[in-house]
Every structure is written in structure tokens, then in C-alpha cells.
Amino acid sequence: MLKKTPAAFICFLWFVITANAQVAQLKANFAHPGNSYKPGVYWYFMDGNMSAETITKDLESMKQAGIGNLIFLEVNVGVPRGKVDFLSDEWMDLFAHAEKEARRLGIEITLGIGPGWTGSGGPWVKAEQSMQHLVASSVTVNAADHKKIVLPIPPPKKPFFGEDNLTTEFKKEWNAYYKDVAVLAFPADEATPKIADNDEKALYYRAPFSSGVVKSYLPSPSAKSDSKSAIKKDRILNLTGKLQADGTLSWSPSAGKWTVMRFGSRNNGAITRPAPVPGLGFESDKFDTTALNYHLDHYVGRILKKIGGVDPKIEGGLKRLHMDSWEMGAQNWTGNFRKEFIKRRGYDPLKYYPVYAGEVVGSPAESERFLWDLRQTSQELVLENHAQHVKAYAKQNHLNLSIEPYDMTPLADLELGSVADVPMAEFWSKNFGFNSTYSVIEATSVAHVMGRSLMPAEAFTAQDNEGWKQHPTSMKNQGDWAFAAGINRFVYHTFQNQFLPDSLKPGATMGPYGVHWDRSQTWWPMVSGYHDYVSRCQYLLQQGRTVADVLYLTPEGSPHVFVPPSSAIKGDTIGDRKGYNFDGCAPGQLMLATVKNSKVVFPSGASYEILVLPAYEAITPQLLQKIAQLVKLGATVVGNPPLRSPSLVGFPYCDVKVKALAKLLWGANTPPAKETYRRYGNGTIVWGGDITTSVDHLYPSYDVTSSVLQAKNIAEDFTAEGPLRYTHRTDANWDIYFVSNTTSQDLDVSATFRTQKGSPQLWDAITGENKEVKQFAKVKNTTSVPLHLSPYQSCFVVFSKDDQHAPSGSNKTTAKTLLTLSAPWDVSFDPKFGGPAHTVFEKLTDWTQNAEEGIKYYSGIATYHQKFDVAKNVTGQVYLDLGKVKNMARVTLNGQELGVVWTAPWRIEISSALKTGSNDLKIEVANLWPNRLIGDEKKPYDGIVNDEWPTWLLKGQPRTSGRYTFTTTRQYNANSPLFESGLLGPVTIVTE
């Protein structure tokens, strides 16, 4: 008779089988990630310079190099116009060709929703369909004068980027468009104060946050209720119906002096930028779906029709629409704005129109609240009628939507980003441009809270001092920073379509901007080795969900840029998270949250130990009710009570509600002198003391927040006895930590991980290999692991429930030098770029120190060749150590290509190819473009002059300048310093 198998054992067996299968799949995909995990590029076309031949060459080179996706944009930056007019029949044929080729190659295309990169507009957008401002003019009249009242047409606000940004035709249209909205009159009072920073508060202008000249948020609306020097609402007269077509007003005041204001709608001066010339046009109204539909039909709709629609079952081709960084300024008006305002806020804004112009109506507090409502209404209209509408349009066409929700946006960035299927960030190459790393914090926060597994970044962009200096090695540390910060797809900015002949290199550029990530790079034939590393990292970092303990709530209102406490980050421009990771959360997102096991939890699965409130005086009753609900359910909330509502909605009773609910939740409205823990329902409010006095970018300092977590017996997620960065992904069956050395030195360090899900393994994204960690210790709920990392080296430390191996020795390995290759090297350069076809290096030296000019100024790939003998059979792992390399190398031994070496520890395993006896070694080394460009500056210039191509290029004539290079930007002179180049060694064979 068979005994029944216990149910618990069956469940355990099922769990083990499932966990084993899951981790086995992780390992297989890690070694060979699919196309969806590969990096991407911004694929830029320059104003009509395009051909089917170069489109195919670009795409095939992307495929070969390991690029799996791209963003298609056409702009006009620093290159003479081409012959293919934007959206012409020829252009449409070429786009269809590109899309078909991308399908063939399995490369995803993301399409910007307008020409240029700023937004959604074009020459088809009429002035009345464009972004609008409510503007005003005013006159003062005296009843005693008995004069005819003539109201001047209000002038437009100057475009943010200036009138010079407008062509003559568009300047004419910009000046011509005007539509009357209202006429109001009120008793004149010369003592009436103006509202500070009104142009920003009323959404006339929003400067780019990346520039560092605009604040991240607007102050809480004023509490000042002084009405003595304000315009009285009950004295404001609506004279709109008395305005005549010629600007005269059929009205005379009965007594006294009056101010009469004429309000009208005008274009805000935003045009597509930097669009190809045939794509220049006004930006469409971001509040109006009718205007947006008209634009989409004229641009995206035509393209979709041309390519025959989108097939979601095909891996490549058009897959996504894209809204790039918001750079078209702000608007505060549309044709039905008053109607929408009344519907959303519940009161008529008419008598507050003078506030647009900086006048105080009612009181300073009342006017500031109206401006808050104005911005909130504007935000809702952009979210619903622009972002969400584009998303719905995309879905109807089997596409999804990516959004870069930052820079000049007049919205709360996190609210805009939460609309996206794919929120996206941007970061510039360190020391080569702006610091936009804040956008990484914002977009990754959105992705984590909303459960978006894909988190791309416009990566490593640069300004005009980059000049081909960047390469995979120089980008390793910053790239690992981005991975640790939450980015899991690099979209390199930029791959410029190489429309020039292949003989002309470095070729076409996007003016002087962007890191040059295209097939004309010297090291492009080797870049797949680096892309393999990136793809493996991106694969693992898209699995599971990110672990973060702290959730920072942003204030309501707009515009708003989420900036965490600086004390929560260590380091400089590319600062790293401390042991307690964090995300930001917008009020709209928090409304989706609940509480489980005392954690704030979202439908996505994202969970947080504590919710931290901003040090902001105002909150709406609705948001405060949600916070109270979360605390009652068991959440821990850190922060002080608000004082009032920011809005006029329900005023003054809204303030009464806020104060009453705050007192119920906190027990009082004034913070105590010492930090206090107060129970409310099943949860806890932590307030007062340092939470009041130690405020860092709206939030308590990191030490204050971490003390709250420590009081809950929650250890830091990661600690190290040295300069390591990290990020942590989790699933039911495993924990994955990405760890990297932040220094240029070898590092031996002990790291502690907040998990005991299994025993640790090391996964190497350079090789795709993994191995058990022999030396580790489990203490309480943590595991400590001693690590050895080379300069800027990274690894994944993986804990899987199916791996429960015990500690069994040391993690340290010892290397023994078997042979030093000190014999002369045969070296071959490419004569096309001035180098000798064959030469001998008696010893390894820097090319720039060579007396021969063809080597000194050489840029490209040179091949080092040497034969060596191995006297006896060598067992175990054998490596070729290249020593110092400038800048990348590919190794072939005995005819077997072994791979690319591009980063520390600058070695590659050769065990499979090494033979006893004679061995034939070939090392191809690539340097950078600057040396040849500098050498060519000693020769006559024969490039672009006055935005015209040189005659020899247009007529296909031979060049007579003697230059070896050609490019569309000039960033060096004959006296610029040269860049160290070549294989510098020492080259050794080592066993481990």
C-alpha cells in the first residue's frame, strides 16, 4: 500500500523545480540577451540629407554592432540642406524603406511625434490651433475727461527663445494672430502691488531646469489676506459686450478713475525646433484634442498610411511614438479654457483675469490660489488632452508611448511621466554638457511606482567640447552609475545618419553635439563587445522590481521637478544612492496606493517602508484624506501637518477641512520640539524635532529618515567598506544586486546585502559567465561577501532560493605570469588614413611619440602581430593581459577570434586557443579620431564654408588639400594636444 505524499512536501518540491527553472532561464538569457534587451540610438537625419543606400548601411551596421532599437528624428543642426524635402513623396518612400529594413533586421523604431525634437507641430498648424497665451493691455480713464475710450490690442509675449528663432513668415503670423477674449474695468488704484514672479506663476514662461536658472517648484501660495490694496472683485465690471471691432469701448465711467483691461489670445511663439526647414511650424495647442488630432493626421497618420500600418507580431519596425524633452515653453489659454476651468475648479475665472497680468484681486492669498488653480487646470488639460490622447492614438495603431517628462515642462514632471508606457530620462556625458541627472531620478521613480519594466535614457549626449573623445572605456563608470540609478536601456545620443561617402570620415555629425555613436567611429568594428556587456546588464536590470525603502511624496501643483534630499546621495554629478534607496511619487500616483504588511504598496507591486511628506504648507483635503487612510491602514508617514489648502476651490471651508483633518491625524497643528511618534489607527506618524529643523530640498535629511527606518529594525539594503555603488532587483525566488567600483583603483572590500534568499553567486556581464561565491557569511537577515574589483569593474551578486551552497574557502585568486611578450611587434596601419602599411615596433610605445607623422597623427585601427612559443602544456584558465590599451582591442590567437577587450582588468581568456609550441597572436587596436583631425588641421581647409558644401564634393572631384579626414564640424586646431594611442602593454600571458 502506497503512503500519501505530504502536501507540504509536494509544495516544496514544486517550489524548488520552479525556482530552478526560473534561474536557469535567467542564466541562459543573461549569456545571450534577446533583441529587446539591446541598447538603442537616436538616429538623426539632417534636413533632407538622406538616401536609401545609407539608410540600409546604417541599419545593418547597427544590427552587426548589437543595437536593437532606435528613435527616428529629423532635425536641422549645422549641416547644409539636402535634396529630400521633409514629408515629400521621396521622403515618405525613404521612411518606408527604413521601416521595412528595420523589420527585416529586427530593430525597433520609435518615432518622435513631430519634426525636430521639441514636441508636436509643423507648417500645417494654423495660428488658432497653436499654443496660446492670454495677454492684456490696459488704459486708465477718468470720468471727468469724457474722452472716447480706445483699447489697444495687447501685444504678444516675447517667445522664450526670442524672435530671432522665428522666420520672417512665422514672425508675421505670430504678430497677426489675435482673438479678443474679455474686457474688464475696475476702479484705478496706483498703490495696488504686483504679484512677484508672475510670468512664471501664470505660465507665460518656464525656463529649462537643466540650465540651473529656474527653481524646481513654486512656493506654497501666499497666506497674506490683506485686501486693502487689492482689486475688489465686486467692483470689477465685465464690459466684454461693449467692445467694438475697431477697439473702441461703448462705455463711459460715471465717476472717478478706472482701469480698463482688454484681454485676448495670442500665439506663444513656440515653433518646431530644430526642425528641417520644410517642417518648421507652430507647436500645436497642448490643451486641445482637435488641434492635436489635426497635427497627428498630418504627420504620424500619413506615415502610418505609407507603411501600411503596424504589425505588433513582427519584432522590428515601428513600435512606439515618442515625446522628447519638453522644450516648447508654456501656455495658459485655449479657446474653451474658461469653460474647462469652471468644470474642473467649480468657479468662474473671469474676474481673476487681471491676475494673469500680475494684478492682485481680492487679496494676495486669493490671487496666488487662483494662479495655483490656473496651473492645475493647465496641467490637467495637458495630461488629458495631449499626453493621454497621444497614448490613446498610439494604442489604436498598435503602438505605445515613451515620454521624457522634464526640462521646460510647465507640469509636475512625475505626473506627466506617469502617463507614459515607457518613461524616459536623459543624462549628458560628464564634463561635456548640462547636468540633467535629476531626470534619471524622476523617470526611474515613475517607472518603479507604476511598474514599468523598461526604463530607457537618452544617454551620454554632449555639447561642443566632446569632439570624439568619448568611447566605451571612458563611459564605463558613468554607465554603471546610470544602471545603479535605475536606467536599464541606453539610447545613445547620437547615431548620425552617415549620408556622406564611406571614404569621408568621421563623416556627418549633428553639428558639434552628441556623443558620436555611429558606423564612422574608429572603434565601431569592436563596439559589439561593449554592447554585449550593456545588453547583459540591461537584461538583468529589467527583471523583477527595484527595491527602495523610502517614498518621497511631491507637493501638489505645477510646475514641479522632484529633487530628493542631497544628503540621500553621495558623490558629485553622478552621485550614488546611499544604503536606503528611494523613489519620488506624485500625488496622482499616491491615490493608487494601499497598505500591506505596514508598507505603502502600489498595484505594480512596488512597496515602501515609509512615506515622507514634503515640507510644504499647503495640501488639498482630498490628498490629506488619502494620507490619513494610508496611516490608518498601517503605513509609517514622516512629516509635519499642513496649514491650509493651496486652492480657491471650496475656499474658505477647504482650509477648515485641512486643519481639522491634520489635527485628527497629528493630534495638533504645531510640530513638537522633539521628534515624536504618534499612532493613528494601525499606522504611525513621525513628526517634529529634526523633521522640522533639518530640511533638505523639501524633505528631512537622510540621517533623520534613516533613523526612522532603523527604529523599525530595517537594516540598510546595502553597505560596503569602500566606494561601491549598487542597485537591487527582487523577485519571489531571487535577489539581484548590481555592484560597481566607483574608483580607478583596484578594490578589495567587504559588502553586505540585505538578503538571505540563497547563497551568493557572481555573474560577470563582460563574459556572460557565473560562478558560486566560496567565501561569505550570513548574519541576521544579511549576507556579507568579500569582493575584489578592478578599476571601475562591476558585477552582479545573485541570491537564488535554489542555491543553498555553504561557504567553502576563499574568493581570492592568484595570478602567475607565464610569459611576457617582449619581442618586436609587426604593426600594420591603414594607409587610407596616413599610416604605414607595415612597420616594426621594437617595443610598445605611444603612437603620438613616433617620429613618423603617419603614425603620430594616425586615427583608426592598427594590427599588432607576434609569434610566441609555449614550452609545455598549460592547464587551468590562461589569460592574455594587455596591460595598458588606448583605446580598445580585439584579440585573435591561432586564427580564433577571442573577443574585444575594452575595460579593466584588460585581459581575455585564451585557454581554448592556446597551443603547446608556436602560437600566432594578432591584436587589433583602435584609438580615437582627434589625432588625425589635429594632424589634418596643418593642411589647407577644404570643408563647409558659409553653409555650403565644398565644390570638390559637389562635383565629385579629387581632393587636393592632402587631408585624410572630412567632417561637418570643426573642433580642433593644429596646436590641440594629441591623445595617447596604441597598445602600451606590457602584454603578458598569465594563469589563474
Coordinates of N, CA and C in Angstrom, one line a residue, residues 738-879:
F738 N 23.3 44.7 -8.4 CA 24.3 45.2 -9.3 C 25.3 46.0 -8.5
V739 N 26.6 45.8 -8.6 CA 27.6 46.4 -7.7 C 28.7 46.9 -8.6
S740 N 29.2 48.1 -8.5 CA 30.4 48.5 -9.3 C 31.3 49.4 -8.4
N741 N 32.6 49.3 -8.8 CA 33.7 50.0 -8.2 C 33.6 51.4 -8.8
T742 N 33.6 52.5 -7.9 CA 33.4 53.8 -8.4 C 34.8 54.5 -8.6
T743 N 35.9 53.7 -8.4 CA 37.2 54.4 -8.5 C 38.1 53.8 -9.6
S744 N 39.2 54.4 -9.9 CA 40.1 54.0 -10.9 C 41.2 53.1 -10.3
Q745 N 41.0 52.6 -9.1 CA 41.9 51.7 -8.4 C 41.3 50.3 -8.2
D746 N 42.2 49.3 -8.0 CA 41.8 48.0 -7.6 C 41.2 48.1 -6.2
L747 N 40.2 47.3 -6.0 CA 39.5 47.5 -4.7 C 39.2 46.1 -4.1
D748 N 39.6 45.9 -2.9 CA 39.2 44.7 -2.1 C 38.3 45.2 -0.9
V749 N 37.1 44.7 -0.9 CA 36.1 45.3 0.0 C 35.1 44.3 0.4
S750 N 34.6 44.4 1.6 CA 33.5 43.6 2.1 C 32.2 44.3 1.9
A751 N 31.2 43.6 1.3 CA 29.9 44.2 1.0 C 28.9 43.4 1.7
T752 N 27.8 44.1 2.2 CA 26.8 43.4 3.0 C 25.4 43.7 2.3
F753 N 24.7 42.6 2.0 CA 23.5 42.6 1.3 C 22.3 42.2 2.2
R754 N 21.2 42.9 2.1 CA 20.1 42.6 3.0 C 19.2 41.5 2.4
T755 N 19.8 40.3 2.4 CA 19.0 39.2 1.9 C 19.7 37.9 2.4
Q756 N 18.9 36.9 2.5 CA 19.4 35.5 2.8 C 18.5 34.5 1.9
K757 N 18.1 35.0 0.8 CA 17.2 34.2 -0.1 C 17.9 33.0 -0.6
G758 N 19.2 33.0 -0.7 CA 20.0 31.9 -1.1 C 21.5 32.2 -0.9
S759 N 22.4 31.4 -1.4 CA 23.8 31.7 -1.3 C 24.2 32.5 -2.5
P760 N 25.2 33.3 -2.3 CA 25.6 34.3 -3.4 C 26.3 33.6 -4.6
Q761 N 26.0 34.1 -5.8 CA 26.8 33.8 -7.0 C 27.3 35.1 -7.6
L762 N 28.4 35.1 -8.3 CA 28.9 36.2 -9.1 C 28.6 36.0 -10.5
W763 N 27.9 37.0 -11.1 CA 27.6 36.9 -12.6 C 28.4 38.1 -13.2
D764 N 29.2 37.8 -14.2 CA 30.0 38.7 -14.9 C 29.4 39.1 -16.2
A765 N 29.0 40.4 -16.4 CA 28.3 40.9 -17.6 C 29.3 41.1 -18.7
I766 N 30.6 41.1 -18.5 CA 31.6 41.2 -19.5 C 31.7 39.9 -20.3
T767 N 31.7 38.8 -19.6 CA 31.9 37.4 -20.2 C 30.6 36.7 -20.3
G768 N 29.5 37.0 -19.5 CA 28.3 36.3 -19.5 C 28.4 35.0 -18.6
E769 N 29.5 34.9 -17.9 CA 29.7 33.7 -17.0 C 29.3 34.0 -15.6
N770 N 29.1 32.9 -14.9 CA 28.7 33.0 -13.5 C 29.4 31.9 -12.7
K771 N 29.6 32.2 -11.4 CA 30.2 31.2 -10.5 C 29.7 31.4 -9.1
E772 N 29.8 30.3 -8.3 CA 29.5 30.4 -6.9 C 30.5 31.2 -6.1
V773 N 30.0 31.9 -5.1 CA 30.9 32.6 -4.2 C 31.3 31.6 -3.1
K774 N 32.6 31.5 -2.9 CA 33.0 30.5 -1.9 C 33.1 31.0 -0.5
Q775 N 33.4 32.3 -0.4 CA 33.5 32.9 0.9 C 32.4 33.9 1.2
F776 N 31.6 33.7 2.2 CA 30.5 34.6 2.6 C 30.1 34.3 4.0
A777 N 29.3 35.2 4.6 CA 28.8 34.9 5.9 C 27.4 35.5 6.0
K778 N 26.5 34.7 6.6 CA 25.1 35.1 6.8 C 24.9 35.5 8.3
V779 N 24.5 36.8 8.5 CA 24.3 37.3 9.8 C 22.9 38.0 9.9
K780 N 22.1 37.5 10.8 CA 20.7 38.0 10.9 C 20.0 37.9 9.5
N781 N 19.6 39.0 9.0 CA 18.9 39.0 7.7 C 19.8 39.4 6.5
T782 N 21.1 39.4 6.7 CA 22.1 39.9 5.7 C 23.1 38.8 5.3
T783 N 23.8 39.1 4.2 CA 24.9 38.2 3.8 C 26.0 39.1 3.4
S784 N 27.2 38.9 4.0 CA 28.4 39.6 3.7 C 29.3 38.8 2.8
V785 N 29.9 39.6 1.8 CA 30.7 38.9 0.7 C 31.9 39.8 0.5
P786 N 33.1 39.2 0.6 CA 34.3 39.9 0.3 C 34.5 40.0 -1.3
L787 N 34.7 41.1 -1.8 CA 34.8 41.3 -3.3 C 36.1 41.9 -3.7
H788 N 36.7 41.4 -4.8 CA 37.8 42.1 -5.5 C 37.3 42.6 -6.8
L789 N 37.5 43.9 -7.0 CA 37.0 44.6 -8.2 C 38.2 45.4 -8.8
S790 N 38.4 45.3 -10.1 CA 39.4 46.1 -10.8 C 38.8 47.5 -11.0
P791 N 39.6 48.5 -11.5 CA 39.1 49.8 -11.7 C 37.8 49.9 -12.4
Y792 N 36.8 50.5 -11.9 CA 35.5 50.7 -12.5 C 34.8 49.3 -12.8
Q793 N 35.3 48.2 -12.3 CA 34.7 46.9 -12.6 C 33.4 46.8 -11.9
S794 N 32.5 46.0 -12.5 CA 31.2 45.8 -11.9 C 30.9 44.3 -11.9
C795 N 29.9 43.9 -11.2 CA 29.4 42.5 -11.2 C 28.0 42.5 -10.7
F796 N 27.3 41.4 -10.9 CA 26.0 41.1 -10.3 C 26.2 40.0 -9.2
V797 N 25.7 40.3 -8.1 CA 25.7 39.3 -7.0 C 24.3 38.8 -6.9
V798 N 24.1 37.5 -7.2 CA 22.8 36.9 -7.3 C 22.5 35.9 -6.2
F799 N 21.4 36.1 -5.5 CA 21.0 35.2 -4.5 C 19.7 34.5 -4.9
S800 N 19.8 33.2 -5.1 CA 18.6 32.4 -5.6 C 18.2 31.4 -4.6
K801 N 17.0 31.2 -4.3 CA 16.5 30.2 -3.4 C 16.9 28.8 -3.7
D802 N 17.2 28.6 -5.0 CA 17.5 27.2 -5.4 C 19.0 26.9 -5.2
D803 N 19.8 27.9 -4.8 CA 21.2 27.7 -4.5 C 21.5 27.9 -3.0
Q804 N 21.7 26.9 -2.3 CA 21.9 26.9 -0.9 C 23.3 26.4 -0.5
H805 N 24.3 26.6 -1.4 CA 25.6 26.1 -1.1 C 26.3 26.8 0.1
A806 N 27.1 26.0 0.8 CA 27.7 26.5 2.0 C 29.1 27.2 1.7
P807 N 29.5 28.1 2.6 CA 30.9 28.6 2.4 C 31.9 27.5 2.3
S808 N 32.9 27.7 1.4 CA 33.9 26.6 1.2 C 35.3 27.1 0.8
G809 N 35.7 28.2 1.4 CA 37.1 28.7 1.1 C 37.1 30.2 0.9
S810 N 38.1 30.6 0.1 CA 38.3 32.0 -0.2 C 37.9 32.4 -1.6
N811 N 37.5 33.7 -1.7 CA 37.1 34.2 -3.0 C 38.4 34.7 -3.8
K812 N 39.5 34.8 -3.1 CA 40.7 35.4 -3.7 C 41.3 34.4 -4.7
T813 N 41.8 34.9 -5.8 CA 42.5 34.1 -6.8 C 43.9 34.7 -6.9
T814 N 44.8 33.9 -7.3 CA 46.2 34.3 -7.6 C 46.6 34.2 -9.0
A815 N 47.2 35.2 -9.6 CA 47.7 35.1 -10.9 C 49.2 34.9 -11.0
K816 N 49.6 34.1 -12.0 CA 51.0 33.9 -12.2 C 51.4 34.2 -13.6
T817 N 52.4 35.0 -13.8 CA 52.8 35.4 -15.1 C 53.6 34.2 -15.8
L818 N 53.1 33.7 -16.9 CA 53.7 32.6 -17.6 C 54.7 33.1 -18.6
L819 N 54.4 34.2 -19.2 CA 55.2 34.7 -20.3 C 55.0 36.2 -20.5
T820 N 56.0 36.9 -20.8 CA 55.9 38.4 -21.2 C 56.3 38.5 -22.6
L821 N 55.5 39.0 -23.4 CA 55.7 39.2 -24.9 C 56.5 40.4 -25.1
S822 N 57.8 40.3 -25.1 CA 58.7 41.5 -25.2 C 59.4 41.6 -26.5
A823 N 59.2 40.6 -27.4 CA 59.8 40.6 -28.7 C 59.2 41.8 -29.6
P824 N 59.9 42.2 -30.6 CA 59.4 43.2 -31.5 C 58.0 42.8 -32.1
W825 N 57.2 43.8 -32.4 CA 55.9 43.6 -32.9 C 55.8 44.1 -34.4
D826 N 55.3 43.3 -35.3 CA 54.9 43.7 -36.6 C 53.6 44.5 -36.5
V827 N 53.6 45.7 -37.0 CA 52.4 46.5 -36.9 C 51.9 47.1 -38.2
S828 N 50.6 46.9 -38.5 CA 50.1 47.4 -39.8 C 49.0 48.5 -39.5
F829 N 49.2 49.6 -40.2 CA 48.2 50.7 -40.2 C 47.5 50.8 -41.5
D830 N 46.4 51.6 -41.5 CA 45.6 51.7 -42.7 C 46.2 53.0 -43.5
P831 N 46.8 52.7 -44.7 CA 47.3 53.9 -45.5 C 46.2 54.9 -45.8
K832 N 44.9 54.5 -45.9 CA 43.9 55.4 -46.2 C 43.8 56.6 -45.2
F833 N 44.3 56.4 -44.0 CA 44.3 57.4 -43.0 C 45.8 57.8 -42.6
G834 N 46.7 57.6 -43.6 CA 48.0 58.2 -43.4 C 49.0 57.3 -42.7
G835 N 48.7 56.1 -42.3 CA 49.6 55.2 -41.6 C 50.3 54.3 -42.5
P836 N 51.5 53.8 -42.1 CA 52.3 52.9 -42.9 C 51.6 51.5 -43.0
A837 N 51.6 50.8 -44.1 CA 51.0 49.5 -44.3 C 51.8 48.5 -43.4
H838 N 53.1 48.8 -43.2 CA 53.8 47.8 -42.4 C 55.0 48.5 -41.7
T839 N 55.2 48.3 -40.4 CA 56.3 48.8 -39.7 C 56.6 47.8 -38.5
V840 N 57.7 48.0 -37.8 CA 58.1 47.2 -36.7 C 58.3 48.1 -35.5
F841 N 57.6 47.7 -34.4 CA 57.8 48.4 -33.1 C 58.8 47.5 -32.3
E842 N 60.0 48.0 -32.0 CA 60.9 47.2 -31.2 C 60.4 47.1 -29.7
K843 N 59.6 48.0 -29.3 CA 58.9 47.9 -28.0 C 57.6 48.7 -28.2
L844 N 56.7 48.4 -27.2 CA 55.4 49.1 -27.3 C 55.5 50.5 -26.8
T845 N 55.0 51.4 -27.7 CA 55.1 52.9 -27.4 C 53.8 53.6 -27.9
D846 N 53.7 54.7 -27.3 CA 52.5 55.6 -27.7 C 52.7 56.1 -29.1
W847 N 51.7 55.9 -30.0 CA 51.8 56.4 -31.4 C 52.2 57.8 -31.5
T848 N 51.7 58.7 -30.5 CA 51.9 60.1 -30.7 C 53.4 60.5 -30.4
Q849 N 54.2 59.6 -29.9 CA 55.6 59.8 -29.6 C 56.5 59.3 -30.8
N850 N 55.8 58.8 -31.9 CA 56.5 58.3 -33.0 C 57.0 59.4 -33.9
A851 N 58.2 59.3 -34.5 CA 58.7 60.4 -35.3 C 58.0 60.4 -36.7
E852 N 57.4 59.3 -37.1 CA 56.7 59.3 -38.4 C 55.3 59.9 -38.3
E853 N 55.1 60.9 -39.1 CA 53.8 61.7 -38.9 C 52.6 60.8 -39.2
G854 N 52.7 59.8 -40.1 CA 51.6 58.9 -40.4 C 51.2 58.1 -39.2
I855 N 52.1 57.9 -38.2 CA 51.8 57.1 -37.0 C 51.4 58.1 -35.9
K856 N 52.1 59.2 -35.8 CA 51.9 60.2 -34.8 C 50.5 60.7 -34.8
Y857 N 50.0 61.0 -36.0 CA 48.6 61.6 -36.2 C 47.6 60.5 -36.6
Y858 N 47.9 59.3 -36.5 CA 47.0 58.2 -37.0 C 45.8 58.1 -36.1
S859 N 44.7 57.9 -36.8 CA 43.4 57.5 -36.1 C 42.8 56.4 -36.9
G860 N 42.4 55.4 -36.1 CA 41.8 54.2 -36.8 C 42.3 52.9 -36.0
I861 N 42.3 51.8 -36.8 CA 42.7 50.5 -36.3 C 44.1 50.1 -36.8
A862 N 45.0 49.7 -35.9 CA 46.3 49.2 -36.3 C 46.3 47.7 -35.8
T863 N 47.0 46.9 -36.5 CA 47.1 45.5 -36.1 C 48.5 45.1 -35.7
Y864 N 48.6 44.6 -34.4 CA 49.9 44.1 -33.9 C 50.0 42.6 -34.1
H865 N 51.2 42.2 -34.5 CA 51.3 40.7 -34.8 C 52.6 40.2 -34.1
Q866 N 52.5 39.1 -33.4 CA 53.7 38.5 -32.9 C 53.5 37.0 -32.7
K867 N 54.5 36.2 -32.9 CA 54.5 34.8 -32.6 C 55.3 34.5 -31.3
F868 N 54.8 33.5 -30.6 CA 55.5 33.2 -29.3 C 55.3 31.7 -29.1
D869 N 56.2 31.2 -28.3 CA 56.2 29.7 -28.0 C 55.8 29.5 -26.6
V870 N 55.1 28.4 -26.4 CA 54.7 27.9 -25.1 C 55.4 26.5 -25.0
A871 N 56.3 26.4 -24.0 CA 57.1 25.2 -23.9 C 56.4 23.9 -23.5
K872 N 55.4 24.1 -22.7 CA 54.7 22.9 -22.2 C 53.2 23.2 -22.1
N873 N 52.4 22.1 -21.9 CA 51.0 22.2 -21.8 C 50.6 22.9 -20.6
V874 N 49.7 23.9 -20.7 CA 49.3 24.7 -19.6 C 47.9 24.3 -19.2
T875 N 47.7 24.0 -18.0 CA 46.3 23.6 -17.5 C 45.7 24.8 -16.8
G876 N 44.3 24.7 -16.6 CA 43.6 25.8 -15.9 C 43.3 26.9 -16.8
Q877 N 42.9 28.0 -16.3 CA 42.5 29.2 -17.0 C 43.7 30.0 -17.4
V878 N 43.9 30.3 -18.6 CA 45.0 31.1 -19.1 C 44.5 32.4 -19.7
Y879 N 45.1 33.5 -19.4 CA 44.6 34.8 -19.9 C 45.7 35.6 -20.6

